[in-house]
Short mmCIF file of C-alpha atoms in Angstrom, two decimals:
data_model
loop_
_atom_site.label_atom_id
_atom_site.label_comp_id
_atom_site.label_asym_id
_atom_site.label_seq_id
_atom_site.Cartn_x
_atom_site.Cartn_y
_atom_site.Cartn_z
CA MET A 20 0.17 0.08 0.22
CA LYS A 21 2.73 2.19 0.77
CA LYS A 22 4.42 1.94 -2.45
CA VAL A 23 1.32 2.18 -4.52
CA PHE A 24 0.72 5.59 -2.40
CA PHE A 25 4.35 6.76 -2.68
CA PHE A 26 3.99 6.22 -6.58
CA THR A 27 0.88 8.42 -6.40
CA LEU A 28 2.02 10.72 -4.91
CA VAL A 29 5.11 11.09 -7.52
CA GLY A 30 2.52 11.00 -9.79
CA MET A 31 0.87 13.83 -8.77
CA ALA A 32 3.49 16.09 -8.06
CA SER A 33 4.43 15.34 -12.04
CA LEU A 34 0.98 16.30 -13.07
CA GLN A 35 1.14 19.84 -11.28
CA LEU A 36 4.79 20.04 -12.35
CA LYS A 37 3.55 20.12 -15.68
CA ALA A 38 0.62 22.61 -14.59
CA GLN A 39 3.06 25.01 -13.28
CA ASN A 40 5.28 24.32 -16.96
CA ILE A 41 2.63 25.63 -18.70
CA ASP A 42 1.57 28.49 -16.93
CA LYS A 43 4.87 29.69 -16.82
CA ILE A 44 5.56 29.30 -20.61
CA ILE A 45 1.94 30.58 -21.99
CA THR A 46 1.13 33.37 -19.36
CA ARG A 47 -1.17 36.10 -20.08
CA GLU A 48 1.53 38.67 -20.54
CA TYR A 49 2.70 36.59 -23.35
CA THR A 50 -0.56 35.95 -24.96
CA ASP A 51 -1.49 39.83 -24.08
CA ARG A 52 1.55 41.23 -26.31
CA LEU A 53 1.03 39.15 -29.20
CA ILE A 54 -2.95 39.80 -29.50
CA LYS A 55 -2.47 43.63 -28.61
CA THR A 56 0.59 43.77 -31.50
CA LEU A 57 -1.14 42.01 -34.00
CA SER A 58 -5.00 44.22 -33.97
CA ALA A 59 -2.82 46.98 -33.73
CA ASP A 60 -4.36 50.41 -35.36
CA GLU A 61 -0.65 50.43 -37.07
CA MET A 62 -0.99 46.69 -38.63
CA GLN A 63 -4.43 48.93 -40.50
CA GLY A 64 -6.33 45.99 -40.80
CA ARG A 65 -3.87 43.52 -41.97
CA ALA A 66 -5.67 43.31 -45.86
CA THR A 67 -3.88 40.74 -48.13
CA PHE A 68 -1.95 43.32 -50.23
CA THR A 69 -1.39 46.06 -48.27
CA PRO A 70 1.90 47.42 -46.07
CA GLY A 71 -0.52 46.31 -43.02
CA ILE A 72 -0.09 42.34 -43.75
CA ASP A 73 3.40 42.99 -44.98
CA LYS A 74 4.09 44.27 -40.76
CA ALA A 75 1.77 41.02 -39.24
CA ALA A 76 4.19 38.87 -41.58
CA THR A 77 7.48 40.74 -39.99
CA PHE A 78 6.29 40.69 -36.23
CA ILE A 79 5.08 36.42 -36.77
CA GLU A 80 8.53 35.73 -38.43
CA SER A 81 10.40 37.88 -35.06
CA GLU A 82 8.51 35.23 -32.89
CA PHE A 83 9.37 32.46 -34.82
CA LYS A 84 12.76 33.40 -34.23
CA LYS A 85 12.56 33.89 -30.72
CA ILE A 86 11.48 30.88 -30.04
CA GLY A 87 14.06 29.09 -32.47
CA LEU A 88 11.84 27.59 -34.15
CA GLN A 89 13.55 26.15 -38.47
CA PRO A 90 11.89 27.55 -41.98
CA LEU A 91 9.77 24.67 -44.06
CA THR A 92 12.14 22.73 -45.95
CA GLY A 93 13.12 23.96 -48.90
CA GLU A 94 12.36 27.94 -47.48
CA LYS A 95 15.45 29.99 -46.43
CA THR A 96 13.47 32.19 -44.73
CA PHE A 97 10.05 31.65 -42.54
CA ARG A 98 8.16 33.03 -45.69
CA GLN A 99 6.74 30.89 -47.92
CA THR A 100 5.87 32.93 -50.49
CA PHE A 101 3.73 32.32 -53.61
CA ASN A 102 1.88 34.70 -56.38
CA LYS A 103 -1.49 35.53 -57.98
CA TYR A 104 -2.39 38.18 -60.12
CA GLN A 105 -5.17 41.00 -59.38
CA VAL A 106 -6.86 41.44 -62.98
CA ALA A 107 -9.10 44.78 -63.09
CA ASN A 108 -11.11 45.93 -65.59
CA GLN A 109 -9.64 49.36 -66.97
CA SER A 110 -12.52 49.82 -69.90
CA THR A 111 -15.64 47.52 -71.71
CA SER A 112 -17.72 47.67 -74.16
CA VAL A 113 -20.90 45.71 -74.96
CA LYS A 114 -23.47 46.09 -77.76
CA LEU A 115 -26.36 44.51 -78.45
CA ASP A 116 -28.18 45.02 -82.06
CA GLY A 117 -25.91 48.37 -82.34
CA GLN A 118 -26.96 49.64 -79.40
CA GLU A 119 -23.91 50.54 -76.10
CA ILE A 120 -25.34 48.94 -73.01
CA ALA A 121 -24.83 51.11 -69.64
CA PRO A 122 -23.07 49.84 -67.30
CA GLU A 123 -25.14 49.32 -64.56
CA ASN A 124 -26.85 46.71 -66.67
CA LEU A 125 -24.01 44.63 -67.11
CA MET A 126 -22.35 41.75 -65.15
CA VAL A 127 -19.26 40.34 -66.40
CA THR A 128 -17.58 37.09 -64.56
CA GLY A 129 -14.37 34.95 -66.08
CA ALA A 130 -12.42 37.70 -67.90
CA THR A 131 -9.34 36.83 -66.73
CA THR A 132 -6.90 38.21 -69.69
CA GLU A 133 -5.70 41.82 -70.55
CA ASN A 134 -7.63 42.16 -74.26
CA ILE A 135 -11.00 39.99 -74.89
CA THR A 136 -13.54 40.12 -77.71
CA LEU A 137 -16.40 38.60 -78.04
CA ASP A 138 -18.51 38.07 -81.09
CA LYS A 139 -20.98 35.38 -82.77
CA SER A 140 -17.67 33.42 -83.45
CA ASN A 141 -16.58 32.79 -80.22
CA ALA A 142 -19.86 33.02 -77.96
CA THR A 143 -23.69 32.77 -77.80
CA VAL A 144 -26.93 34.12 -76.76
CA VAL A 145 -28.72 32.81 -74.08
CA LYS A 146 -31.67 34.27 -71.52
CA LEU A 147 -32.15 33.44 -67.98
CA ASP A 148 -35.81 31.81 -67.16
CA PRO A 149 -37.59 34.54 -65.19
CA GLU A 150 -39.95 32.14 -64.23
CA LYS A 151 -37.44 29.79 -62.06
CA PRO A 152 -34.97 31.09 -59.18
CA PHE A 153 -31.72 33.28 -60.55
CA VAL A 154 -29.18 32.00 -58.05
CA ALA A 155 -29.29 28.22 -58.56
CA GLN A 156 -29.34 30.19 -62.73
CA PHE A 157 -26.65 32.07 -62.01
CA ARG A 158 -24.59 29.75 -60.60
CA ALA A 159 -25.02 27.00 -63.89
CA MET A 160 -24.22 29.79 -66.16
CA LEU A 161 -20.75 30.69 -63.79
CA ASN A 162 -19.59 27.03 -64.37
CA ALA A 163 -20.37 27.08 -68.26
CA GLU A 164 -17.40 25.98 -70.95
CA LYS A 165 -17.98 28.82 -73.24
CA SER A 166 -18.55 32.25 -73.53
CA GLN A 167 -21.86 33.64 -73.40
CA ILE A 168 -24.21 37.15 -73.57
CA VAL A 169 -26.80 36.32 -70.72
CA LEU A 170 -29.70 38.32 -71.11
CA VAL A 171 -31.47 38.49 -67.64
CA ASP A 172 -35.16 39.51 -66.99
CA SER A 173 -35.76 43.01 -64.85
CA LYS A 174 -37.47 41.03 -62.52
CA PHE A 175 -34.45 40.13 -60.90
CA ALA A 176 -32.36 43.61 -60.79
CA ASP A 177 -31.92 43.04 -57.27
CA LEU A 178 -30.28 40.10 -57.14
CA PHE A 179 -28.53 41.38 -60.07
CA ASN A 180 -27.30 44.48 -58.91
CA ARG A 181 -25.92 42.82 -55.56
CA TYR A 182 -23.94 40.13 -57.26
CA ARG A 183 -22.55 43.14 -59.72
CA ASP A 184 -21.78 44.99 -56.35
CA HIS A 185 -19.50 41.77 -56.16
CA PHE A 186 -18.05 40.96 -59.42
CA SER A 187 -16.85 44.52 -60.33
CA LYS A 188 -13.96 44.05 -57.62
CA PRO A 189 -10.70 42.99 -59.27
CA ALA A 190 -10.46 39.22 -59.52
CA THR A 191 -7.73 37.49 -57.68
CA VAL A 192 -6.44 34.49 -59.98
CA ASP A 193 -3.85 32.08 -60.84
CA GLU A 194 -1.01 32.39 -63.59
CA GLU A 195 -2.45 29.87 -65.61
CA ASP A 196 -6.01 31.73 -65.38
CA ILE A 197 -4.23 34.92 -67.05
CA LYS A 198 -1.93 33.03 -69.64
CA LYS A 199 -5.27 31.53 -71.03
CA THR A 200 -5.71 31.53 -74.95
CA THR A 201 -8.93 31.13 -74.51
CA SER A 202 -11.43 31.58 -71.77
CA ALA A 203 -15.58 31.63 -70.88
CA VAL A 204 -16.37 34.54 -69.86
CA GLN A 205 -20.33 35.00 -69.04
CA VAL A 206 -21.48 38.77 -69.97
CA PHE A 207 -24.90 39.38 -67.71
CA ILE A 208 -26.81 41.74 -69.30
CA LEU A 209 -30.09 43.28 -67.74
CA GLY A 210 -33.25 44.55 -68.96
CA LYS A 211 -33.18 42.76 -72.20
CA ASP A 212 -35.14 40.06 -73.73
CA ALA A 213 -33.62 39.41 -77.11
CA ALA A 214 -30.61 39.66 -79.34
CA THR A 215 -29.26 38.91 -83.07
CA ASP A 216 -26.54 40.47 -82.99
CA PHE A 217 -24.08 41.36 -80.20
CA SER A 218 -20.32 42.43 -79.73
CA ALA A 219 -17.86 42.74 -77.33
CA THR A 220 -14.52 44.24 -75.32
CA PHE A 221 -12.80 44.44 -72.73
CA LYS A 222 -9.34 45.32 -71.80
CA ASN A 223 -8.40 44.77 -68.10
CA LYS A 224 -4.66 45.53 -66.22
CA VAL A 225 -2.99 42.26 -64.72
CA THR A 226 -0.88 42.83 -61.75
CA LYS A 227 1.45 40.29 -59.86
CA MET A 228 0.64 40.40 -56.33
CA PRO A 229 2.92 38.43 -54.40
CA LEU A 230 1.83 36.35 -51.24
CA PHE A 231 3.09 34.97 -48.14
CA ASN A 232 2.08 32.29 -45.35
CA VAL A 233 4.66 32.89 -41.94
CA ALA A 234 5.73 28.92 -40.80
CA GLY A 235 7.90 27.54 -38.64
CA VAL A 236 9.20 23.56 -38.01
CA ILE A 237 9.38 22.01 -34.83
CA PRO A 238 11.70 18.64 -36.36
CA GLY A 239 10.05 15.07 -34.69
CA LYS A 240 12.41 12.48 -33.90
CA SER A 241 11.10 9.27 -33.71
CA LYS A 242 8.49 9.92 -35.93
CA ALA A 243 9.94 12.61 -38.20
CA LYS A 244 7.65 12.19 -41.34
CA GLU A 245 5.02 12.49 -39.97
CA ILE A 246 3.53 16.28 -39.39
CA VAL A 247 1.05 17.76 -36.92
CA VAL A 248 0.09 21.02 -38.24
CA PHE A 249 -0.58 24.43 -36.17
CA SER A 250 -2.53 27.27 -37.61
CA GLY A 251 -4.55 30.29 -37.80
CA HIS A 252 -4.79 33.11 -40.61
CA TYR A 253 -3.10 36.58 -40.07
CA ASP A 254 -5.14 38.48 -42.79
CA HIS A 255 -8.15 40.35 -42.23
CA LEU A 256 -10.38 43.12 -43.89
CA GLY A 257 -8.23 46.26 -43.63
CA PHE A 258 -10.50 49.29 -43.63
CA LEU A 259 -14.17 49.19 -43.72
CA LYS A 260 -17.25 51.95 -43.72
CA PRO A 261 -16.14 54.03 -40.81
CA VAL A 262 -18.59 54.27 -37.62
CA ASP A 263 -18.01 56.56 -35.15
CA GLY A 264 -14.82 57.62 -36.63
CA ASP A 265 -12.98 54.61 -37.11
CA SER A 266 -12.58 53.01 -40.03
CA ILE A 267 -9.88 50.09 -39.41
CA ALA A 268 -11.13 46.64 -39.01
CA ASN A 269 -8.92 45.24 -36.59
CA GLY A 270 -9.55 41.52 -36.46
CA ALA A 271 -8.80 40.83 -33.15
CA ASP A 272 -10.78 38.03 -32.28
CA ASP A 273 -10.81 37.30 -36.39
CA ASP A 274 -8.19 36.39 -36.34
CA ALA A 275 -5.38 37.56 -34.40
CA SER A 276 -6.56 35.18 -31.08
CA GLY A 277 -6.32 32.41 -33.22
CA THR A 278 -2.91 33.00 -34.60
CA THR A 279 -1.72 34.26 -31.06
CA ALA A 280 -2.74 30.49 -30.06
CA MET A 281 -0.70 29.47 -32.59
CA ILE A 282 2.22 31.24 -31.85
CA ALA A 283 2.08 30.54 -28.00
CA LEU A 284 1.96 26.74 -28.73
CA ALA A 285 4.93 27.14 -30.84
CA LYS A 286 6.88 28.34 -27.80
CA TYR A 287 5.57 25.64 -25.55
CA TYR A 288 6.10 22.85 -27.52
CA LYS A 289 9.86 23.91 -28.24
CA ALA A 290 10.38 24.36 -24.47
CA GLN A 291 8.74 20.36 -23.74
CA LYS A 292 11.18 19.40 -26.19
CA ASN A 293 9.28 16.03 -26.86
CA ASN A 294 7.56 15.69 -29.53
CA GLU A 295 7.94 12.34 -31.33
CA ARG A 296 6.01 13.86 -34.85
CA THR A 297 6.96 16.95 -36.90
CA LEU A 298 5.01 19.94 -35.94
CA ILE A 299 4.28 23.03 -38.30
CA PHE A 300 3.06 26.23 -37.32
CA VAL A 301 1.94 28.35 -39.96
CA ALA A 302 0.24 31.29 -40.50
CA PHE A 303 -2.12 31.43 -43.50
CA THR A 304 -2.46 34.63 -45.57
CA ALA A 305 -5.47 35.46 -47.76
CA GLU A 306 -7.97 33.27 -45.57
CA GLU A 307 -10.31 36.42 -46.04
CA ILE A 308 -10.06 36.55 -49.90
CA GLY A 309 -10.72 32.74 -51.00
CA GLY A 310 -8.64 30.89 -48.54
CA PHE A 311 -5.78 31.07 -50.91
CA GLY A 312 -2.91 30.64 -48.38
CA ALA A 313 -4.33 27.39 -46.58
CA LYS A 314 -4.67 25.87 -50.56
CA TYR A 315 -1.19 26.96 -51.51
CA PHE A 316 0.39 25.42 -48.23
CA SER A 317 -1.95 22.21 -48.63
CA GLU A 318 -0.34 21.80 -52.55
CA LYS A 319 2.98 21.55 -51.03
CA LEU A 320 2.92 18.56 -48.51
CA ASN A 321 2.08 14.97 -48.66
CA PRO A 322 -1.47 15.02 -47.24
CA ASP A 323 -0.71 11.42 -46.42
CA ASP A 324 1.97 12.46 -44.52
CA VAL A 325 0.23 15.09 -42.24
CA VAL A 326 -1.78 13.02 -39.02
CA ALA A 327 -3.87 16.04 -37.71
CA MET A 328 -4.32 19.95 -38.09
CA PHE A 329 -5.37 21.79 -35.47
CA ASN A 330 -6.27 25.26 -37.56
CA ILE A 331 -7.70 27.83 -34.62
CA GLU A 332 -9.78 30.82 -34.91
CA MET A 333 -12.01 33.53 -32.62
CA ILE A 334 -11.57 32.40 -29.55
CA GLY A 335 -12.13 35.59 -28.26
CA LYS A 336 -15.01 35.16 -26.27
CA ASP A 337 -16.99 32.23 -24.29
CA SER A 338 -18.61 29.56 -26.60
CA LYS A 339 -22.40 29.01 -26.16
CA PHE A 340 -21.46 26.42 -23.85
CA GLY A 341 -20.12 28.75 -21.33
CA LYS A 342 -16.66 29.11 -19.93
CA ASN A 343 -13.95 26.74 -20.36
CA THR A 344 -15.54 25.24 -23.82
CA ALA A 345 -14.45 25.23 -27.43
CA PHE A 346 -16.02 23.61 -30.24
CA ILE A 347 -14.96 21.77 -32.80
CA THR A 348 -15.89 21.98 -36.25
CA GLY A 349 -16.24 18.05 -38.11
CA TYR A 350 -16.30 16.85 -34.53
CA GLU A 351 -17.85 13.66 -36.20
CA ARG A 352 -15.79 13.08 -39.08
CA SER A 353 -12.84 11.39 -36.88
CA ASP A 354 -11.82 10.92 -33.37
CA PHE A 355 -9.64 13.82 -33.11
CA GLY A 356 -11.96 15.74 -30.66
CA LYS A 357 -12.66 12.54 -28.13
CA ILE A 358 -8.59 12.07 -28.31
CA LEU A 359 -8.61 15.88 -27.27
CA GLN A 360 -11.61 15.16 -24.46
CA LYS A 361 -9.29 12.71 -23.51
CA ASN A 362 -6.42 14.08 -22.65
CA LEU A 363 -8.27 16.42 -20.61
CA ALA A 364 -9.42 13.82 -18.13
CA GLY A 365 -9.76 15.70 -14.83
CA THR A 366 -9.76 19.22 -15.93
CA GLU A 367 -12.58 21.58 -16.03
CA PHE A 368 -11.94 22.31 -19.90
CA THR A 369 -14.22 20.88 -22.50
CA PHE A 370 -14.49 20.55 -25.78
CA HIS A 371 -17.69 20.11 -27.97
CA PRO A 372 -19.41 19.57 -31.39
CA ASP A 373 -20.05 22.30 -33.79
CA PRO A 374 -23.29 23.72 -32.55
CA TYR A 375 -23.84 25.58 -35.79
CA PRO A 376 -24.07 23.06 -38.60
CA GLU A 377 -26.09 25.50 -40.69
CA GLN A 378 -22.98 27.65 -41.33
CA ASN A 379 -21.03 24.99 -43.01
CA LEU A 380 -17.64 25.76 -40.83
CA PHE A 381 -15.71 22.94 -41.09
CA TYR A 382 -15.42 23.90 -45.20
CA ARG A 383 -15.37 27.93 -44.48
CA SER A 384 -11.71 28.10 -42.61
CA ASP A 385 -8.43 26.89 -43.68
CA ASN A 386 -8.67 23.63 -42.55
CA ALA A 387 -10.40 22.36 -45.65
CA THR A 388 -8.09 22.08 -48.11
CA LEU A 389 -6.57 19.26 -45.62
CA ALA A 390 -9.58 18.23 -45.17
CA ALA A 391 -11.01 17.72 -48.10
CA LEU A 392 -7.74 15.21 -48.95
CA GLY A 393 -8.50 13.03 -45.80
CA VAL A 394 -6.05 14.83 -42.94
CA PRO A 395 -8.14 15.54 -39.64
CA ALA A 396 -7.99 18.57 -40.16
CA HIS A 397 -10.64 20.96 -37.80
CA THR A 398 -11.03 24.04 -36.66
CA ILE A 399 -11.50 25.16 -32.63
CA SER A 400 -13.46 27.82 -32.14
CA THR A 401 -15.22 30.05 -29.25
CA ASP A 402 -17.18 32.47 -31.48
CA LYS A 403 -21.40 32.52 -30.99
CA ILE A 404 -20.88 32.82 -34.84
CA ASP A 405 -24.73 33.21 -35.05
CA ILE A 406 -24.80 36.28 -33.08
CA ASP A 407 -21.49 37.83 -32.91
CA LYS A 408 -22.64 41.33 -33.83
CA LEU A 409 -18.52 42.34 -34.02
CA TYR A 410 -18.06 39.96 -36.30
CA HIS A 411 -16.40 41.42 -39.73
CA SER A 412 -16.73 44.96 -38.31
CA VAL A 413 -14.51 47.71 -37.37
CA LYS A 414 -15.70 47.03 -33.33
CA ASP A 415 -14.00 43.78 -32.98
CA GLU A 416 -10.78 45.44 -31.58
CA TYR A 417 -8.48 43.90 -28.18
CA SER A 418 -11.15 45.38 -25.98
CA SER A 419 -13.86 43.36 -27.08
CA LEU A 420 -11.93 40.37 -25.92
CA ASP A 421 -12.50 38.31 -22.97
CA VAL A 422 -8.84 37.57 -22.82
CA GLU A 423 -8.57 34.98 -19.81
CA ASN A 424 -10.87 33.09 -22.39
CA ILE A 425 -8.09 32.78 -25.17
CA LEU A 426 -5.41 31.54 -22.43
CA SER A 427 -7.59 28.84 -21.11
CA THR A 428 -8.67 27.71 -24.19
CA ILE A 429 -5.09 28.06 -25.81
CA LYS A 430 -3.98 26.05 -22.86
CA ALA A 431 -6.39 23.36 -23.12
CA ILE A 432 -5.11 23.15 -26.83
CA ALA A 433 -1.80 22.45 -25.58
CA LYS A 434 -2.35 19.99 -23.09
CA SER A 435 -4.73 18.19 -25.09
CA ALA A 436 -2.41 17.67 -28.28
CA VAL A 437 -0.19 16.23 -26.46
CA THR A 438 -0.72 12.21 -27.43
CA ILE A 439 -1.04 13.76 -30.82
CA VAL A 440 2.48 15.10 -30.61
CA ASN A 441 4.03 12.75 -28.87
CA GLY A 442 2.84 10.32 -31.62
CA THR A 443 1.43 7.81 -29.41
CA ASP A 444 -2.38 8.61 -30.74
CA THR A 445 -3.59 9.15 -34.10
CA PRO A 446 -6.81 10.30 -35.54
CA THR A 447 -8.95 8.30 -37.51
CA ARG A 448 -9.53 9.75 -41.16
CA ILE A 449 -11.63 12.39 -42.92
CA PRO A 450 -13.32 10.42 -45.79
CA LYS A 451 -11.84 12.14 -48.82
CA LEU A 452 -14.43 14.57 -50.46
CA LYS A 453 -15.50 13.88 -53.88
CA LYS A 454 -15.10 15.46 -56.80
#
């Protein structure tokens, strides 16, 4: 009995030591500094393709260097740089039966090269059915493999204008898109019922735009070929319509909170020195404009080598389940969540399935690309997305955050991931998304 009691005391002391260790490494002061810096006005909302996001990347790089991370294999720095191309319309002329169409009645999609000319030789005229829903027909046109002049009934004016506002903005495309000799251009025209003749010319300015994820590595030991990813996106929206004189969308919760968690976890696991698997810590760019950073990052990995992905997004406030809780998107798709909860036995913290399935959050964040390839890639969040009035607003600032919630969530992730990090647990794979 004495011997058992002795080892019980030793075990309890070990647990206490670990708890003290994490409290010393992931401190309120440390996380405060990270999130205050990332969400400061000086970052100008961290919009993609702006000086603000470059400042944020530089800051994250400096933190990775302090922690002692290594760049990704094949990279000389912590920046994983790639290029997109921005296509901005310079001039447009569309005529039906010799009559010039007013700009407010035009919407163009798929025009991704510098100069485009459409006529009867390379395009056809179609008309949307005014008795059928607009959105379904519109999507079908977007997926068409040939160029078309699409006539839209005036009854669809409200939806037409809403979509036109979106598609009038410069498009972000890949290099292969701008090099196409032919492309499927859809020219939507409001208020015309028929046309026997047409012509359309477009001139676009194409600008090469560099983007960069910021990624660091802690090489694994006995299972170095197996990878565990910790991530958060560091971009946000930049400037929005002013509210009370404030136009900066600081993105404190979305997603300076998740990026802060990712950096703090890197610091913690580097100090532990017990990761049998290779750990990658990555701040993704361009999540807000299409998830381009996560997509590029995923393309550079063999998904079969990735054991799990902890994507962290918006942990700045209590979840709907209360204090010391968070939810996991796609909880039912693997046993990732069950492993995490098992490792939190004896603590106050609990993970829950995503309470907002109608929001389709599993495929709306940076875990989506790897999840579609079968990786147990999940997003951890606490946001009440259905009632969050600060979401994508200028009021998403540090002052709106519950920093203790951020701290408790980071520590819970650190503790719950331990058996995945040390190689004793391997989450089940997610069924690959069918194309």
